[in-house]
PDB file of C-alpha atoms and ligand atoms in Angstrom:
ATOM      1  CA  MET A   1      71.139  94.388  66.579  1.00 91.00           C
ATOM      2  CA  LYS A   2      74.484  96.183  66.477  1.00 96.00           C
ATOM      3  CA  ARG A   3      75.311  97.296  70.296  1.00 98.00           C
ATOM      4  CA  ALA A   4      78.411  99.529  70.956  1.00 98.00           C
ATOM      5  CA  VAL A   5      79.826 100.691  73.895  1.00 99.00           C
ATOM      6  CA  TYR A   6      80.915 104.113  74.994  1.00 98.00           C
ATOM      7  CA  PRO A   7      83.609 104.141  77.544  1.00 98.00           C
ATOM      8  CA  GLY A   8      84.845 106.669  79.548  1.00 98.00           C
ATOM      9  CA  SER A   9      85.439 108.337  83.025  1.00 97.00           C
ATOM     10  CA  PHE A  10      82.500 110.632  82.898  1.00 98.00           C
ATOM     11  CA  ASP A  11      83.708 112.562  85.847  1.00 98.00           C
ATOM     12  CA  PRO A  12      81.112 114.230  85.428  1.00 98.00           C
ATOM     13  CA  VAL A  13      79.358 113.869  82.164  1.00 98.00           C
ATOM     14  CA  THR A  14      79.526 116.999  80.340  1.00 98.00           C
ATOM     15  CA  TYR A  15      77.382 118.329  77.041  1.00 98.00           C
ATOM     16  CA  GLY A  16      80.321 116.911  74.952  1.00 97.00           C
ATOM     17  CA  HIS A  17      79.627 113.677  76.186  1.00 98.00           C
ATOM     18  CA  LEU A  18      75.916 113.909  75.786  1.00 98.00           C
ATOM     19  CA  ASP A  19      76.204 114.983  72.363  1.00 97.00           C
ATOM     20  CA  ILE A  20      78.390 112.266  71.082  1.00 98.00           C
ATOM     21  CA  ILE A  21      75.820 109.809  73.262  1.00 98.00           C
ATOM     22  CA  LYS A  22      72.674 111.423  71.273  1.00 98.00           C
ATOM     23  CA  ARG A  23      74.507 110.900  67.761  1.00 98.00           C
ATOM     24  CA  ALA A  24      75.676 107.495  68.759  1.00 98.00           C
ATOM     25  CA  ALA A  25      72.385 106.169  69.805  1.00 98.00           C
ATOM     26  CA  GLU A  26      71.074 107.379  66.614  1.00 98.00           C
ATOM     27  CA  ILE A  27      73.682 105.201  64.362  1.00 98.00           C
ATOM     28  CA  PHE A  28      73.602 101.847  66.705  1.00 98.00           C
ATOM     29  CA  ASP A  29      70.701  99.875  68.092  1.00 98.00           C
ATOM     30  CA  VAL A  30      71.910  99.730  71.390  1.00 98.00           C
ATOM     31  CA  LEU A  31      74.975 102.163  72.997  1.00 98.00           C
ATOM     32  CA  VAL A  32      75.778 101.051  76.281  1.00 98.00           C
ATOM     33  CA  VAL A  33      77.634 104.013  77.978  1.00 99.00           C
ATOM     34  CA  SER A  34      80.160 102.376  80.545  1.00 98.00           C
ATOM     35  CA  VAL A  35      81.677 104.000  83.257  1.00 98.00           C
ATOM     36  CA  LEU A  36      85.452 103.150  84.050  1.00 98.00           C
ATOM     37  CA  ASN A  37      86.131 102.110  87.399  1.00 96.00           C
ATOM     38  CA  ASN A  38      89.668 103.014  87.271  1.00 88.00           C
ATOM     39  CA  LYS A  39      91.295 102.352  90.685  1.00 83.00           C
ATOM     40  CA  GLY A  40      94.332 104.401  89.771  1.00 81.00           C
ATOM     41  CA  LYS A  41      92.573 107.571  89.773  1.00 82.00           C
ATOM     42  CA  THR A  42      90.914 109.505  92.467  1.00 93.00           C
ATOM     43  CA  PRO A  43      87.704 110.744  91.056  1.00 97.00           C
ATOM     44  CA  LEU A  44      85.247 113.555  92.278  1.00 98.00           C
ATOM     45  CA  PHE A  45      82.183 111.114  91.942  1.00 98.00           C
ATOM     46  CA  SER A  46      82.170 107.526  92.641  1.00 97.00           C
ATOM     47  CA  VAL A  47      81.374 105.253  90.080  1.00 97.00           C
ATOM     48  CA  GLU A  48      77.853 104.320  91.346  1.00 98.00           C
ATOM     49  CA  GLU A  49      77.405 108.570  91.144  1.00 98.00           C
ATOM     50  CA  ARG A  50      78.400 108.898  87.626  1.00 98.00           C
ATOM     51  CA  VAL A  51      76.406 105.894  86.764  1.00 98.00           C
ATOM     52  CA  LYS A  52      73.240 107.458  88.300  1.00 98.00           C
ATOM     53  CA  ILE A  53      74.169 110.752  86.775  1.00 98.00           C
ATOM     54  CA  LEU A  54      74.444 109.429  83.571  1.00 98.00           C
ATOM     55  CA  GLU A  55      71.204 107.451  83.820  1.00 98.00           C
ATOM     56  CA  GLU A  56      69.468 110.697  84.691  1.00 98.00           C
ATOM     57  CA  ALA A  57      71.239 112.586  81.919  1.00 98.00           C
ATOM     58  CA  THR A  58      69.859 109.680  79.213  1.00 98.00           C
ATOM     59  CA  LYS A  59      66.684 108.853  80.626  1.00 98.00           C
ATOM     60  CA  ASP A  60      64.756 110.143  77.280  1.00 98.00           C
ATOM     61  CA  ILE A  61      67.080 108.302  74.929  1.00 98.00           C
ATOM     62  CA  PRO A  62      65.326 104.716  75.016  1.00 98.00           C
ATOM     63  CA  ASN A  63      68.377 102.792  73.212  1.00 98.00           C
ATOM     64  CA  VAL A  64      71.312 103.926  75.982  1.00 98.00           C
ATOM     65  CA  GLN A  65      72.018 101.691  78.548  1.00 98.00           C
ATOM     66  CA  VAL A  66      74.343 102.956  81.410  1.00 98.00           C
ATOM     67  CA  ASP A  67      76.768 100.330  83.135  1.00 98.00           C
ATOM     68  CA  SER A  68      80.354 100.210  84.683  1.00 98.00           C
ATOM     69  CA  PHE A  69      83.632  98.105  84.005  1.00 98.00           C
ATOM     70  CA  SER A  70      86.879  97.368  85.553  1.00 97.00           C
ATOM     71  CA  GLY A  71      89.803  96.136  83.940  1.00 96.00           C
ATOM     72  CA  LEU A  72      90.429  95.683  80.188  1.00 98.00           C
ATOM     73  CA  LEU A  73      88.003  97.361  77.775  1.00 98.00           C
ATOM     74  CA  VAL A  74      88.276  94.377  75.394  1.00 98.00           C
ATOM     75  CA  ASP A  75      87.375  92.041  78.077  1.00 98.00           C
ATOM     76  CA  TYR A  76      84.204  93.952  78.973  1.00 98.00           C
ATOM     77  CA  ALA A  77      83.166  93.996  75.172  1.00 98.00           C
ATOM     78  CA  ALA A  78      83.794  90.412  74.338  1.00 98.00           C
ATOM     79  CA  ALA A  79      81.728  89.506  77.843  1.00 98.00           C
ATOM     80  CA  ASN A  80      78.967  91.755  76.730  1.00 98.00           C
ATOM     81  CA  ASP A  81      79.202  90.554  72.870  1.00 97.00           C
ATOM     82  CA  ILE A  82      80.296  94.215  71.723  1.00 98.00           C
ATOM     83  CA  HIS A  83      82.329  94.884  69.031  1.00 98.00           C
ATOM     84  CA  VAL A  84      82.657  98.666  68.574  1.00 98.00           C
ATOM     85  CA  SER A  85      83.728 101.367  70.860  1.00 98.00           C
ATOM     86  CA  VAL A  86      82.675 104.883  70.157  1.00 98.00           C
ATOM     87  CA  ARG A  87      84.767 107.719  71.198  1.00 98.00           C
ATOM     88  CA  GLY A  88      84.560 111.300  70.672  1.00 97.00           C
ATOM     89  CA  LEU A  89      87.143 113.639  69.109  1.00 97.00           C
ATOM     90  CA  ARG A  90      87.467 117.217  70.146  1.00 94.00           C
ATOM     91  CA  ALA A  91      90.609 118.616  68.347  1.00 89.00           C
ATOM     92  CA  ILE A  92      93.874 117.137  66.967  1.00 88.00           C
ATOM     93  CA  THR A  93      95.023 116.888  70.742  1.00 86.00           C
ATOM     94  CA  ASP A  94      92.868 114.114  71.433  1.00 92.00           C
ATOM     95  CA  PHE A  95      93.703 112.187  68.311  1.00 93.00           C
ATOM     96  CA  GLU A  96      97.039 110.615  69.096  1.00 94.00           C
ATOM     97  CA  TYR A  97      95.657 109.631  72.499  1.00 94.00           C
ATOM     98  CA  GLU A  98      92.651 108.047  70.897  1.00 97.00           C
ATOM     99  CA  LEU A  99      94.810 106.541  67.881  1.00 97.00           C
ATOM    100  CA  GLN A 100      96.862 104.762  70.570  1.00 97.00           C
ATOM    101  CA  ILE A 101      93.998 103.305  72.472  1.00 98.00           C
ATOM    102  CA  ALA A 102      92.095 102.349  69.221  1.00 98.00           C
ATOM    103  CA  GLN A 103      95.184 100.516  67.918  1.00 98.00           C
ATOM    104  CA  THR A 104      95.732  98.797  71.508  1.00 98.00           C
ATOM    105  CA  ASN A 105      92.172  97.658  71.587  1.00 98.00           C
ATOM    106  CA  ALA A 106      92.429  96.198  68.053  1.00 98.00           C
ATOM    107  CA  LYS A 107      95.640  94.189  69.034  1.00 98.00           C
ATOM    108  CA  LEU A 108      94.359  93.189  72.345  1.00 98.00           C
ATOM    109  CA  SER A 109      90.907  91.758  71.179  1.00 98.00           C
ATOM    110  CA  GLY A 110      92.503  90.304  67.804  1.00 98.00           C
ATOM    111  CA  GLY A 111      90.498  92.700  65.439  1.00 98.00           C
ATOM    112  CA  LYS A 112      87.443  92.055  67.726  1.00 98.00           C
ATOM    113  CA  LEU A 113      86.715  95.240  68.783  1.00 98.00           C
ATOM    114  CA  ASP A 114      86.816  98.341  66.626  1.00 98.00           C
ATOM    115  CA  SER A 115      86.768 101.876  67.154  1.00 98.00           C
ATOM    116  CA  VAL A 116      84.412 104.282  65.955  1.00 98.00           C
ATOM    117  CA  PHE A 117      84.985 108.164  66.321  1.00 98.00           C
ATOM    118  CA  LEU A 118      82.393 110.992  66.465  1.00 98.00           C
ATOM    119  CA  THR A 119      83.971 114.332  65.972  1.00 96.00           C
ATOM    120  CA  THR A 120      82.707 116.756  68.899  1.00 94.00           C
ATOM    121  CA  ASN A 121      80.365 119.417  67.956  1.00 94.00           C
ATOM    122  CA  LEU A 122      82.198 122.650  67.643  1.00 94.00           C
ATOM    123  CA  GLU A 123      79.876 124.148  70.397  1.00 94.00           C
ATOM    124  CA  TYR A 124      81.447 121.812  73.168  1.00 94.00           C
ATOM    125  CA  ALA A 125      85.053 121.423  71.561  1.00 93.00           C
ATOM    126  CA  TYR A 126      86.610 123.349  74.439  1.00 94.00           C
ATOM    127  CA  VAL A 127      84.620 121.401  77.162  1.00 96.00           C
ATOM    128  CA  SER A 128      86.203 118.738  79.296  1.00 97.00           C
ATOM    129  CA  SER A 129      85.442 117.059  82.703  1.00 97.00           C
ATOM    130  CA  SER A 130      88.894 118.196  83.797  1.00 97.00           C
ATOM    131  CA  THR A 131      88.076 122.037  83.004  1.00 97.00           C
ATOM    132  CA  VAL A 132      84.632 121.757  84.521  1.00 98.00           C
ATOM    133  CA  LYS A 133      85.866 120.456  87.680  1.00 98.00           C
ATOM    134  CA  GLU A 134      88.798 123.250  87.919  1.00 98.00           C
ATOM    135  CA  ILE A 135      86.030 126.026  87.209  1.00 98.00           C
ATOM    136  CA  ALA A 136      83.502 124.809  89.277  1.00 98.00           C
ATOM    137  CA  SER A 137      86.281 124.382  92.209  1.00 97.00           C
ATOM    138  CA  PHE A 138      86.849 127.989  92.160  1.00 97.00           C
ATOM    139  CA  GLY A 139      83.170 128.872  92.026  1.00 97.00           C
ATOM    140  CA  GLY A 140      83.038 129.674  88.628  1.00 98.00           C
ATOM    141  CA  ASP A 141      80.178 129.099  85.947  1.00 98.00           C
ATOM    142  CA  ILE A 142      80.084 125.650  84.028  1.00 98.00           C
ATOM    143  CA  SER A 143      76.434 126.096  83.330  1.00 98.00           C
ATOM    144  CA  GLN A 144      77.422 125.991  79.500  1.00 97.00           C
ATOM    145  CA  CYS A 145      79.309 122.725  80.193  1.00 98.00           C
ATOM    146  CA  VAL A 146      76.997 120.640  81.845  1.00 98.00           C
ATOM    147  CA  PRO A 147      73.218 120.191  82.721  1.00 98.00           C
ATOM    148  CA  ASP A 148      71.877 122.248  85.852  1.00 98.00           C
ATOM    149  CA  PHE A 149      71.454 119.120  88.005  1.00 98.00           C
ATOM    150  CA  VAL A 150      75.007 117.918  87.209  1.00 98.00           C
ATOM    151  CA  ALA A 151      76.277 121.327  88.037  1.00 98.00           C
ATOM    152  CA  GLU A 152      74.436 121.343  91.306  1.00 98.00           C
ATOM    153  CA  LYS A 153      76.407 118.180  92.177  1.00 98.00           C
ATOM    154  CA  VAL A 154      79.942 118.917  91.272  1.00 98.00           C
ATOM    155  CA  TYR A 155      79.354 122.504  93.494  1.00 98.00           C
ATOM    156  CA  GLU A 156      78.043 120.317  96.202  1.00 98.00           C
ATOM    157  CA  LYS A 157      81.066 118.192  96.110  1.00 98.00           C
ATOM    158  CA  TYR A 158      83.442 121.140  96.241  1.00 97.00           C
ATOM    159  CA  ASN A 159      81.121 122.718  99.235  1.00 96.00           C
ATOM    160  CA  ILE A 160      80.222 125.762  97.013  1.00 95.00           C
ATOM    161  CA  LYS A 161      76.650 127.475  97.487  1.00 91.00           C
ATOM    162  CA  LYS A 162      75.240 128.378  94.078  1.00 81.00           C
TER     163      LYS A 162
HETATM  164  O1  PNS B 201      87.040 109.369  79.769  1.00 60.52           O
HETATM  165  P1  PNS B 201      88.644 108.691  79.652  1.00 60.52           P
HETATM  166  O2  PNS B 201      89.023 108.698  81.050  1.00 60.52           O
HETATM  167  O3  PNS B 201      89.366 109.379  78.598  1.00 60.52           O
HETATM  168  O4  PNS B 201      88.458 107.346  78.964  1.00 60.52           O
HETATM  169  C1  PNS B 201      89.658 106.338  79.021  1.00 60.52           C
HETATM  170  C2  PNS B 201      89.056 104.921  78.781  1.00 60.52           C
HETATM  171  C3  PNS B 201      88.161 104.338  79.807  1.00 60.52           C
HETATM  172  C4  PNS B 201      88.372 104.804  77.219  1.00 60.52           C
HETATM  173  C5  PNS B 201      90.322 103.725  78.645  1.00 60.52           C
HETATM  174  O5  PNS B 201      91.223 104.296  79.808  1.00 60.52           O
HETATM  175  C6  PNS B 201      89.889 102.649  78.865  1.00 60.52           C
HETATM  176  O6  PNS B 201      89.254 101.991  78.028  1.00 60.52           O
HETATM  177  N1  PNS B 201      90.391 102.215  79.822  1.00 60.52           N
HETATM  178  C7  PNS B 201      90.510 100.592  80.418  1.00 60.52           C
HETATM  179  C8  PNS B 201      91.570  99.961  80.493  1.00 60.52           C
HETATM  180  C9  PNS B 201      92.102  99.385  79.118  1.00 60.52           C
HETATM  181  O7  PNS B 201      91.098  98.644  78.223  1.00 60.52           O
HETATM  182  N2  PNS B 201      93.253  99.884  78.662  1.00 60.52           N
HETATM  183  C10 PNS B 201      93.688  99.544  77.465  1.00 60.52           C
HETATM  184  C11 PNS B 201      93.506 100.335  76.021  1.00 60.52           C
HETATM  185  S1  PNS B 201      94.235 101.823  76.520  1.00 60.52           S
END
């Protein structure tokens, strides 16, 4: 059984993330999408909310599990017998950041956690959770970026009636 983790903030999950999830789920037997509980950030959605949203958004993909973690990814992966981390690459600007994370994880895990990159579908290459939040906060249209039920929850957070 080849298990992989797709870690991230997913605040909120976007069509870009969902594209990576669908494709990674075809490559691995089990894909664990795991939400980072990052005490240093102030997210729009709580970890519990993000987990629920991801569960709903991935309910039709049977080999996807949704979870959350705190602390180091290498410790979480080791505890769950996972040796591959999946990340999406949108553009060259993601590459330096992702390379650093991948190399850090390789070092910290003593080579036990490898990283696999999937290039984001061009259709969603411009989409990020941050821009989704910024657009929504001004009442803009995020229907091209996130599923409708996610958009509703984002607008609710900003008290915007749509
Ligand atoms: O969606 P994001 O915020 O770009 O995801 C970043 C993430 C969660 C992959 C990364 O911050 C992470 O794995 N954090 C956990 C702490 C850790 O393991 N740090 C060492 C590697 S930088």
